[in-house]
Coordinates of C-alpha atoms in Angstrom, one line a residue:
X14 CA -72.3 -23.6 9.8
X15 CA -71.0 -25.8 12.6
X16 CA -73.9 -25.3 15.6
X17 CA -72.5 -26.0 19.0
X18 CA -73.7 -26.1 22.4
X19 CA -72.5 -25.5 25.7
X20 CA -73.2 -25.6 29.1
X21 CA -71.9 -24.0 32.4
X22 CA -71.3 -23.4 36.0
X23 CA -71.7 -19.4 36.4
X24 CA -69.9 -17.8 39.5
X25 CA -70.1 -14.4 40.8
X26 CA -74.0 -13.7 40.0
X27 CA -75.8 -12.3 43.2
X28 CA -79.7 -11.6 41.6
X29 CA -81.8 -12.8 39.1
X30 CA -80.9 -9.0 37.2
X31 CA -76.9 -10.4 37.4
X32 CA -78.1 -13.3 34.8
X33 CA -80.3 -10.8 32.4
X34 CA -76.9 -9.1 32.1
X35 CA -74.9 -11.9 31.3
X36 CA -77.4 -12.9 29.0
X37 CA -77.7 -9.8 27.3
X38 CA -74.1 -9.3 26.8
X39 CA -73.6 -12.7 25.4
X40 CA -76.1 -12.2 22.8
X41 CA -73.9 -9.3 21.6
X42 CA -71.2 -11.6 20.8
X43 CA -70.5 -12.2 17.4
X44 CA -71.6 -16.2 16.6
X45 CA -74.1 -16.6 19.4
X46 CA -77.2 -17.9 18.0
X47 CA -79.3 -18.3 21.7
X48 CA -78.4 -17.6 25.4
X49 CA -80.2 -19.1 28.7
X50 CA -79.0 -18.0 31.6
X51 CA -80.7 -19.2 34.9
X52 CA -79.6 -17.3 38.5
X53 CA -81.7 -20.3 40.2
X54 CA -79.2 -23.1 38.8
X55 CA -76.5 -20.4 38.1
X56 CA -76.1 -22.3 35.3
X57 CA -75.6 -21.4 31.6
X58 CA -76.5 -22.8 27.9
X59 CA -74.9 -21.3 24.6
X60 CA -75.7 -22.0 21.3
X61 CA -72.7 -21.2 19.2
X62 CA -71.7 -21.1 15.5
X63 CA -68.3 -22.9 16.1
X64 CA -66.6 -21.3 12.5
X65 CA -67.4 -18.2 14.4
X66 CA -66.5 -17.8 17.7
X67 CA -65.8 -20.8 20.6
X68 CA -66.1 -22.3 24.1
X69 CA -63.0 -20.9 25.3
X70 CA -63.8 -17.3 24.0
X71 CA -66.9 -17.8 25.4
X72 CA -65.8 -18.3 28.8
X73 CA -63.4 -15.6 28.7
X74 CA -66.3 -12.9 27.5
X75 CA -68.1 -13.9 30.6
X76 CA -65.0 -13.2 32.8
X77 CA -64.8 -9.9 30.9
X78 CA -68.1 -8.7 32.2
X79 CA -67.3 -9.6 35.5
X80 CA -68.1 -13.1 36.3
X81 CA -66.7 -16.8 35.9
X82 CA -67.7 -19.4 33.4
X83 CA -66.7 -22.8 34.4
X84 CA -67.5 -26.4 32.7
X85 CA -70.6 -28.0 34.2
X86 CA -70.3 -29.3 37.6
X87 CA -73.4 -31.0 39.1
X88 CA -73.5 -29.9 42.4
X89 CA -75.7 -29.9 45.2
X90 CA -76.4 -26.3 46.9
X91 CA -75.1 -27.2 50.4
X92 CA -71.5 -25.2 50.1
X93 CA -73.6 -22.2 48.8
X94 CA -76.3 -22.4 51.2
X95 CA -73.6 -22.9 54.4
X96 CA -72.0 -19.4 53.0
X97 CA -75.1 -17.2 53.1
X98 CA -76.1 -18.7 56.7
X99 CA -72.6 -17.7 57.9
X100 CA -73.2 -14.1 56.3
X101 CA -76.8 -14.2 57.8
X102 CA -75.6 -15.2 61.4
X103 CA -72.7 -12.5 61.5
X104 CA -75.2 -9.9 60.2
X105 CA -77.9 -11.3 63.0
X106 CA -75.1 -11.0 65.4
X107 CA -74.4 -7.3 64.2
X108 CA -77.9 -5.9 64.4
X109 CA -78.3 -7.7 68.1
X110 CA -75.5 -5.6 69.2
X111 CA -76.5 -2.2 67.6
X112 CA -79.9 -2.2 69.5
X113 CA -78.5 -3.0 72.5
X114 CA -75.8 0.2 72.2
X115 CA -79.0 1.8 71.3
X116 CA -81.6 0.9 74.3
X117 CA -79.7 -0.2 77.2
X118 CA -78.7 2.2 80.0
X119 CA -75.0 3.2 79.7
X120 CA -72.9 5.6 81.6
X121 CA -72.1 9.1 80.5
X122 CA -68.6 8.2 80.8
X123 CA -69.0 4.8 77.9
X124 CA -71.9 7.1 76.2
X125 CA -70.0 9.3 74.3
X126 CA -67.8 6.3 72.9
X127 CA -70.9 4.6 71.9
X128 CA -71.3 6.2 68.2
X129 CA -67.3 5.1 67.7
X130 CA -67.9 1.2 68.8
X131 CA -71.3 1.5 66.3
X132 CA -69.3 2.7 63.6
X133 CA -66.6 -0.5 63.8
X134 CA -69.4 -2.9 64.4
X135 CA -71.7 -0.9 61.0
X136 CA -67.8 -1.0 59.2
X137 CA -67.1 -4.6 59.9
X138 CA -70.8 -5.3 58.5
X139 CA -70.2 -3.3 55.1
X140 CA -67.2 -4.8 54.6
X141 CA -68.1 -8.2 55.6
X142 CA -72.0 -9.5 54.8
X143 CA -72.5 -7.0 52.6
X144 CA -69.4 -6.8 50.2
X145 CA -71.1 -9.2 47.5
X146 CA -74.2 -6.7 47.3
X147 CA -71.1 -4.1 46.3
X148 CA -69.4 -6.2 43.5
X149 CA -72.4 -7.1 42.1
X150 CA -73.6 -3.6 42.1
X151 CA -69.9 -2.4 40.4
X152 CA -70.3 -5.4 38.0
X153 CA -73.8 -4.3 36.8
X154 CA -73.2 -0.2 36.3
X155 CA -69.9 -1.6 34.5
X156 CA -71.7 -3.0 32.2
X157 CA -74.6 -0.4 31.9
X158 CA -77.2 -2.3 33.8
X159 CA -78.9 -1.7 37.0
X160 CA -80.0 -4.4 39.1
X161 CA -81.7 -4.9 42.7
X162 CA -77.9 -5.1 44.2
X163 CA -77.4 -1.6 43.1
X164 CA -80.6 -0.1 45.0
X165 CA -79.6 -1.8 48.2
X166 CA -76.0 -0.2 47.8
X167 CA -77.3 2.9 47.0
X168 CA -79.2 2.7 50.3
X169 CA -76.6 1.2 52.9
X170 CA -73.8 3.3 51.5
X171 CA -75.8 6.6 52.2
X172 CA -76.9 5.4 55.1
X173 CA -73.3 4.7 56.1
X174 CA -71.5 7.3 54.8
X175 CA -73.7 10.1 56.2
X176 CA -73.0 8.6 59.5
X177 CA -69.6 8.3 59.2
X178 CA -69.4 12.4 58.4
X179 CA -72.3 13.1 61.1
X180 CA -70.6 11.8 64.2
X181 CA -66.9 14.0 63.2
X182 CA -69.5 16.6 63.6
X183 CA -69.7 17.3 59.5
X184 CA -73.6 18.4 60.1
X185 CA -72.8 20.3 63.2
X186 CA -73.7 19.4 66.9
X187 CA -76.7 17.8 66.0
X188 CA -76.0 15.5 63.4
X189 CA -77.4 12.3 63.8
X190 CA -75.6 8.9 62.8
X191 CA -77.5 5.8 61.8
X192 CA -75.2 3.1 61.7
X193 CA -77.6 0.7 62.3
X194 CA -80.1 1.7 59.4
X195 CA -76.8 0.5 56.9
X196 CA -76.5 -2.8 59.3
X197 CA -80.2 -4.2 59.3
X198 CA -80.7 -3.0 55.6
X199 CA -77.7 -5.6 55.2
X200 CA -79.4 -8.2 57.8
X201 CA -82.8 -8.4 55.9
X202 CA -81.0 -8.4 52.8
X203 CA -79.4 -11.1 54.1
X204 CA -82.3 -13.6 55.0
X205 CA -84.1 -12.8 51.8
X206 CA -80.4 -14.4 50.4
X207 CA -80.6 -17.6 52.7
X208 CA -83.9 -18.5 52.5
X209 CA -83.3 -18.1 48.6
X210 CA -80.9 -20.8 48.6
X211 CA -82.4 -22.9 51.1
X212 CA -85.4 -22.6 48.4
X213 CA -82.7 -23.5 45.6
X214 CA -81.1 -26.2 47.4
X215 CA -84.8 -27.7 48.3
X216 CA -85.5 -27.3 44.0
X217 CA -82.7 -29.1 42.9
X218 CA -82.5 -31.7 45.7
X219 CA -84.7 -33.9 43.0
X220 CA -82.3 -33.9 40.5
X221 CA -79.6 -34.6 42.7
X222 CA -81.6 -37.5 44.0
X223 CA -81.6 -38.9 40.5
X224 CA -77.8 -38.3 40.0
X225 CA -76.6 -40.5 42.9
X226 CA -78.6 -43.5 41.1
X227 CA -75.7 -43.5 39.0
X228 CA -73.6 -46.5 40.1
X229 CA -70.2 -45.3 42.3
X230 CA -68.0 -48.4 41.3
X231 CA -67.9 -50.9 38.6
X232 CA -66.4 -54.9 38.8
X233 CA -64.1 -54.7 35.5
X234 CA -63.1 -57.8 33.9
X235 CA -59.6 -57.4 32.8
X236 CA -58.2 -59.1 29.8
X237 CA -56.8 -61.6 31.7
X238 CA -60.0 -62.5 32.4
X239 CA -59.9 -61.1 36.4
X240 CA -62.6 -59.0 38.3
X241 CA -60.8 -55.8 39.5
X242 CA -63.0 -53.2 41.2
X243 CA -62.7 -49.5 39.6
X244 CA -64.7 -46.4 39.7
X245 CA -67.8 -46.8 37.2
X246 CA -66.7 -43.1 35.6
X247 CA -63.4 -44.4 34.2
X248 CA -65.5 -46.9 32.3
X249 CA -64.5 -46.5 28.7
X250 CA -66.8 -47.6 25.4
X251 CA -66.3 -51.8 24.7
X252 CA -65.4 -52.6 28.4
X253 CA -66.8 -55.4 30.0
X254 CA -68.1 -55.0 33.6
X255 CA -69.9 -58.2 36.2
X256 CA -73.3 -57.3 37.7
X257 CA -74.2 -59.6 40.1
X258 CA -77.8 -60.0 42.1
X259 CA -79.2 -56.9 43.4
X260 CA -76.3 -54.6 42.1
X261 CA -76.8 -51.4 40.3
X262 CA -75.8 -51.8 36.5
X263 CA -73.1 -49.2 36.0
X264 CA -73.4 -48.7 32.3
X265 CA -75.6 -48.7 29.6
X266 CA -74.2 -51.3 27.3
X267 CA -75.1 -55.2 25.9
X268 CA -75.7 -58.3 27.5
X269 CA -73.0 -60.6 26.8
X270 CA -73.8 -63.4 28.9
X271 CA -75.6 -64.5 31.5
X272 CA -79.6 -64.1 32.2
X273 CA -81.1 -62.4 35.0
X274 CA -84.5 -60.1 35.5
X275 CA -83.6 -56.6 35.5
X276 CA -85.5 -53.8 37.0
X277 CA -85.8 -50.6 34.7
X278 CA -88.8 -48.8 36.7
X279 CA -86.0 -45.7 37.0
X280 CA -86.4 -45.2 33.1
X281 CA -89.8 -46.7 32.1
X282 CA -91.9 -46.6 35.2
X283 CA -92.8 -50.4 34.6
X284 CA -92.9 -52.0 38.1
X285 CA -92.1 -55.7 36.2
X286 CA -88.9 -56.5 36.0
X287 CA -87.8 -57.3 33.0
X288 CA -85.9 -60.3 31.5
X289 CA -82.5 -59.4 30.1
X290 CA -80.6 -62.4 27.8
X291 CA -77.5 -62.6 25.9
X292 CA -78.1 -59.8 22.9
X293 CA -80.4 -57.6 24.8
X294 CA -79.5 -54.3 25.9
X295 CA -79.3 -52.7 29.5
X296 CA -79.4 -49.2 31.2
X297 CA -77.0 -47.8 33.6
X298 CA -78.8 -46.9 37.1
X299 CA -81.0 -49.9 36.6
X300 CA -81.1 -53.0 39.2
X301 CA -80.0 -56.4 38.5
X302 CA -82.4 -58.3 40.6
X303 CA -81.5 -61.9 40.2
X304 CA -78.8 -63.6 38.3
X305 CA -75.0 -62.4 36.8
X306 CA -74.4 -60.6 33.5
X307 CA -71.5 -59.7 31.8
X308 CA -72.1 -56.4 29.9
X309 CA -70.3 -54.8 27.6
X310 CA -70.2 -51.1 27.8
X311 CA -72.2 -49.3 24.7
X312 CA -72.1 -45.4 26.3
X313 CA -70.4 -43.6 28.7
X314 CA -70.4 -40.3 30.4
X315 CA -73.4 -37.7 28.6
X316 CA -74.6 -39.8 26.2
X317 CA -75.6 -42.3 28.8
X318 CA -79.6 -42.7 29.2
X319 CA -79.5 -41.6 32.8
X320 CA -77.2 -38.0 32.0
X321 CA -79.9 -37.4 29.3
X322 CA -82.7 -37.3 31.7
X323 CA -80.9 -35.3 33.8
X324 CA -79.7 -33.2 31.4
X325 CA -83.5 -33.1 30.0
X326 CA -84.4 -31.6 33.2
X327 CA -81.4 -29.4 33.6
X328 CA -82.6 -27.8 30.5
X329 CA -86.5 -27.8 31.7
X330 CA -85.2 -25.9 34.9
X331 CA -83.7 -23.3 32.7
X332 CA -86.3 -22.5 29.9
X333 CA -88.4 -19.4 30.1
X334 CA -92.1 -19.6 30.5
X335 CA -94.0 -16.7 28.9
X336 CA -94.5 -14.8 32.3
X337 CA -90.6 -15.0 33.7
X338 CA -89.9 -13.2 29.7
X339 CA -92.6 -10.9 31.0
X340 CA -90.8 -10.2 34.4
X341 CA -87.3 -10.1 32.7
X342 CA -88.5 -7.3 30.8
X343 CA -90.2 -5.4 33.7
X344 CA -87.1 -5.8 35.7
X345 CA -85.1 -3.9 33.0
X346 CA -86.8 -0.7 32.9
X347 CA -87.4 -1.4 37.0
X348 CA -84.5 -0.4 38.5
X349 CA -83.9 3.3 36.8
X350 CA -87.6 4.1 37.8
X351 CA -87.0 3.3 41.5
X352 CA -83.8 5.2 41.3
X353 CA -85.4 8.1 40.0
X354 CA -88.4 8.0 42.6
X355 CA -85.6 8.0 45.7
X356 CA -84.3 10.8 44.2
X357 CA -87.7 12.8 44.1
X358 CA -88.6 11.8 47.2
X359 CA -85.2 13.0 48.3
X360 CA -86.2 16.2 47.0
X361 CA -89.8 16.8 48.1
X362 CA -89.2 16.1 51.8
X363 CA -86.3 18.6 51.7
X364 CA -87.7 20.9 49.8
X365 CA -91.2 21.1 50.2
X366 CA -92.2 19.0 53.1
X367 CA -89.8 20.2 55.0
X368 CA -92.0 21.4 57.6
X369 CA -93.7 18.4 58.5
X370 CA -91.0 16.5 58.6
X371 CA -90.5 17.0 62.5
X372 CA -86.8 16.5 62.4
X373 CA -83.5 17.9 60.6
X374 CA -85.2 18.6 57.0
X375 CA -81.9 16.7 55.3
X376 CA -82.2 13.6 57.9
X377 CA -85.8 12.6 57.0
X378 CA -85.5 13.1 53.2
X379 CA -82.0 11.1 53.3
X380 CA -84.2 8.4 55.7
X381 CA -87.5 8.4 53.1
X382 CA -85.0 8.1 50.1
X383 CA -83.2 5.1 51.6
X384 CA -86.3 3.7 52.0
X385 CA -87.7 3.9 48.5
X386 CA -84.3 2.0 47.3
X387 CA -84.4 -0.7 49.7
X388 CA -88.1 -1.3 50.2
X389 CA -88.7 -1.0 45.9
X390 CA -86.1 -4.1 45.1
X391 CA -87.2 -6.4 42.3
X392 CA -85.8 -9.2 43.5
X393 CA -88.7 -11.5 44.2
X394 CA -90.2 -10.6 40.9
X395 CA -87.4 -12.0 39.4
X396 CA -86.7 -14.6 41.6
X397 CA -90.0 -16.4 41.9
X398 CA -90.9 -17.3 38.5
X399 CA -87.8 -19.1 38.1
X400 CA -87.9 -20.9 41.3
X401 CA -91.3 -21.9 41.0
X402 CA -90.1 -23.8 37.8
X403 CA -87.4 -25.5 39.3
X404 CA -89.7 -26.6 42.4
X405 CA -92.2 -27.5 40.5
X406 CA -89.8 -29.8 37.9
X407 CA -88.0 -31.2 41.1
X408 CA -91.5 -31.9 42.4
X409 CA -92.6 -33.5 39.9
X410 CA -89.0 -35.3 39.2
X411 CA -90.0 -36.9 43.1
X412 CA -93.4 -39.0 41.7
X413 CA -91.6 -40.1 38.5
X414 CA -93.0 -37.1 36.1
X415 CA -90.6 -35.9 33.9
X416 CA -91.2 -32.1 32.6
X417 CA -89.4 -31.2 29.7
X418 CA -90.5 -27.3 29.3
X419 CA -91.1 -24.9 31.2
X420 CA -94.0 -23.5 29.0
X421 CA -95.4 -26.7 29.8
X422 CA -95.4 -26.5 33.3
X423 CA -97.4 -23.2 33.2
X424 CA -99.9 -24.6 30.6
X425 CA -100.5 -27.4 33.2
X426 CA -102.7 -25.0 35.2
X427 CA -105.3 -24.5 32.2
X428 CA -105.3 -28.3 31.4
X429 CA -108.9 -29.5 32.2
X430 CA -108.4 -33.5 30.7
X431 CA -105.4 -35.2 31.0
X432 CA -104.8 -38.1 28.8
X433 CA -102.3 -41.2 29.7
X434 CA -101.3 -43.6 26.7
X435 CA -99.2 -45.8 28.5
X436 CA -100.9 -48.8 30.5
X437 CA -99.7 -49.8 33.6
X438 CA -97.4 -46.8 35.0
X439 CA -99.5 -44.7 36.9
X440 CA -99.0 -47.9 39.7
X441 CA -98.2 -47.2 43.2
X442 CA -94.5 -48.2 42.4
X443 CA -94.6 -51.7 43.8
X444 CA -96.7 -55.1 43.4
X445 CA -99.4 -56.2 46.5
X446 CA -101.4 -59.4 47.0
X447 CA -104.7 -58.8 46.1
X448 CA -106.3 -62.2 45.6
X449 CA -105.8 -65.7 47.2
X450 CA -107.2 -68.8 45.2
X451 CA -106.5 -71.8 47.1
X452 CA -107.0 -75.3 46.5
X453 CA -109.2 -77.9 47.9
X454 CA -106.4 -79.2 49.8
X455 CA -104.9 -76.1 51.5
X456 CA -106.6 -73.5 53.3
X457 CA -105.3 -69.9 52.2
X458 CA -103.2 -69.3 55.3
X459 CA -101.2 -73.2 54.2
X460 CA -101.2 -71.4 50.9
X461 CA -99.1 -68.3 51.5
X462 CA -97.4 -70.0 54.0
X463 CA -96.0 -72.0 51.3
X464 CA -95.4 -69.8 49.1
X465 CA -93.9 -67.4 51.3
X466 CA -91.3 -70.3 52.5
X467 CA -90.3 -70.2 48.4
X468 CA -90.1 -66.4 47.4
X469 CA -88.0 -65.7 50.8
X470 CA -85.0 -65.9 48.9
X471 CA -86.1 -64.1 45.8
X472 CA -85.0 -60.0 44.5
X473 CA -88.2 -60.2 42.3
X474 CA -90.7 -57.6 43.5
X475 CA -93.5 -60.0 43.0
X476 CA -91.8 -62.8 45.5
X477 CA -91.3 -60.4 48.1
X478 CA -95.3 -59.3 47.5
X479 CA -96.0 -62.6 48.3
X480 CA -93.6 -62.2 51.4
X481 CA -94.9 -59.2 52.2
X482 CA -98.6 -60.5 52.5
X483 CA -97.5 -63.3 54.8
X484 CA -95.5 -60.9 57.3
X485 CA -98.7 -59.1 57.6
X486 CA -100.5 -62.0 58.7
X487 CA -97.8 -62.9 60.8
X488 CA -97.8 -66.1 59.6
X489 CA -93.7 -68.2 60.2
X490 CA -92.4 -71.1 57.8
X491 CA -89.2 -73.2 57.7
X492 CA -86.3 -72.5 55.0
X493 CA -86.9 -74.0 51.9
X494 CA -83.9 -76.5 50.2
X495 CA -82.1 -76.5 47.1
X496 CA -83.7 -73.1 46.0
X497 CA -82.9 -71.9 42.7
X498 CA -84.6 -68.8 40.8
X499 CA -84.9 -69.2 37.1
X500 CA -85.0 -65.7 35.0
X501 CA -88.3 -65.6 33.4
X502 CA -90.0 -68.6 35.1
X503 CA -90.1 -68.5 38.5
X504 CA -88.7 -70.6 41.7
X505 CA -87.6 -74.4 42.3
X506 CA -87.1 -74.9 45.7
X507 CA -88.1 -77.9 48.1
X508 CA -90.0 -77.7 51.0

């Protein structure tokens, strides 16, 4: 048995009940071992028997059940987010205009037009902001599932459609259209989407933080022995690239000549720098802070060290913790039940309560039923366990904590000792001056002064803390001559 995995880039999924279908589906498929689908990333991770089934038939399953599988595409959430704001603002803009047809004073003579220009305005909102909650709806009864888009169709539709036969006089002279119930059902809808995205965006703005570390272009030596600038992703494995002082390394590869201090606080949280030689190995992302290397490329692409911390993550920010499973399976069996209690409701108020309803009997049922759908959606159960996870990885991606589980996150909360085996990372990040021992002959303000003069030049976190001690006591100093910086030893300079 050849095991395989894949990830990616799901389009088309509009609540967290969109990826439980997915998700189900898949499983169904013969050769599928384990499926994670998260609605948060709207991302995706297969495990596959490859003599069995593959990637490609994979991918066009998904597009079968109504959505689109694409390769994995790290992407920040601004497109996504700038979509739902432009729904959001032309369902704002909508609702705005319904209550003013509704409350201010018109003549008789535009009055009786009014229920027409409400209709265009509640027809132009259906069809525009709130067309996705309709696919997704069609998607999930296609594939014999109900999810929270399905209640909210259920809900603007009647709302629409009993309008639409009330004001051609279907229900006689006084049938009553309520455009605008279908319209701000949409609008409310509709910020629950945006600030959903604005919370995704926020999540995975961590992890996107740590993507861009990756180095944008690379100086190639060619094998005529020339520098020629290209980007750092069409590095290929046994290339050899020039880093020079304070450039990012692009690669991970070997040090082939050259010594320089290299600062790998991105992957081990050491704040030292650390001396890199001829033989010794570097990481991509990392900062070459004083001399030149020529490094040899070792890894490329995923199986650099960076990808695999971001694809570590990735993977953190789409496991399950034990209460999302919990919720998953409460959202299943959700759905029918609220269906069925509109329904009842429905029935009781025209029925049986018809007498204190105050109003047209079929009206105020229709109105009480719309507002079991609408008011019962599971989204935010759903929603929130997942995006608590992916906050509370990109949160602790931000102070240099790397969470590999989700199950892990939650079990945080009962921790009551937490036990560090690693000396010297939990630092503020950078190096300070906390002591000055000066000599008989110098005061300490000669001291620094001095060796302020020195470490000006200097990349090395602990010259500039030396730097950094003098600006603060404002102290000034002349430029030093012949300055040289020697990987591992320190600075020769004259004064």
């Amino acid at each position: 048995m050849a095991e395989q995995t894949i990830k990616f880039d799901i389009t088309g999924m509009h609540c967290v009940n969109c990826a439980m279908t997915i998700e189900r589906r898949l499983k169904d498929l013969q050769g599928i071992k384990s499926v994670r689908i998260n609605f948060s990333r709207a991302a995706g991770i297969v495990t596959y028997d490859a003599d069995v089934t593959n990637k490609s038939q994979i991918t066009r399953y998904v597009k079968e059940i109504g959505y689109t599988a694409n390769e994995r595409v790290r992407l920040d959430q601004t497109a996504r987010t700038s979509i739902q704001r432009g729904w959001l603002i032309l369902s704002i803009l909508a609702s705005i205009a319904m209550m003013a047809l509704m409350y201010a004073p018109m003549p008789g003579s535009v009055h009786i037009y009014m229920p027409y220009v409400m209709m265009g305005i509640a027809t132009i909102t259906v069809l525009g902001p709130g067309m996705d909650f309709f696919i997704s709806a069609y998607k999930s009864i296609r594939n014999l599932f109900a999810n929270m888009d399905v209640l909210v169709s259920m809900g603007v539709l009647s709302a629409y459609s009993y309008s639409i036969f009330a004001i051609f006089g279907s229900f006689g002279a006084s049938g009553h259209a309520f455009f605008e119930t279908a319209v701000m059902l949409i609008t409310f809808i509709r910020i629950g989407k945006y600030l959903e995205e604005r919370v995704k965006g926020r999540a995975s703005h961590a992890l996107q933080k740590l993507v861009k570390l990756q180095a944008d272009k690379a100086r190639l030596i060619t094998p005529e022995g020339n520098e020629s600038e290209v980007n750092a992703s069409s590095l290929q494995v046994g290339d050899v690239v020039i880093v020079r002082a304070g450039e990012i390394i692009p690669v991970d590869g070997e040090v082939m000549e050259g010594a320089s201090s290299v600062d790998e606080s991105m992957v081990t949280g050491e704040s030292m720098p650390v001396v890199k030689q001829k033989g010794h190995s570097v990481v991509g992302a990392t900062i070459n802070k004083t001399g030149v290397l020529k490094v040899k490329t070792t890894k490329v692409g995923e199986e650099t060290v960076l990808s695999q911390i971001i694809t570590m993550v990735e993977d953190a920010q789409m496991d399950k913790a034990p209460i999302q499973r919990f919720a998953d399976r409460v959202s299943n069996i959700f759905v029918p039940i609220v269906v069925g209690l509109s329904i009842v409701t429905f029935l009781c108020w025209y029925f049986v309560f018809y007498d204190a309803a105050g109003q047209q009997p079929f009206v105020w049922a229709l109105k009480t039923a719309i507002a079991v759908l609408v008011i019962a959606c599971p989204c935010a159960m759903g929603l929130a366990t997942p995006t608590a996870i992916m906050v509370g990885s990109g949160v602790g991606l931000d102070h240099a904590i790397l969470i590999k589980r989700a199950s892990a996150l939650e079990e945080v909360a009962r921790l009551n000792v937490m036990v560090f085996d690693k000396t010297g990372t939990i630092t503020e990040g950078h190096f300070t001056v906390t002591d000055v021992v000066s000599s008989n002959t110098l005061d300490e303000s000669e001291l620094i002064t001095l060796a302020a003069a020195g470490c000006a030049f200097s990349n090395h976190p602990l010259a500039q803390s030396v730097v950094d001690e003098a600006r603060e006591r404002k102290l000034t100093w002349d430029t030093v001559q012949n300055f040289q910086e020697k990987a591992g030893s320190g600075i020769v300079c004259r004064y």
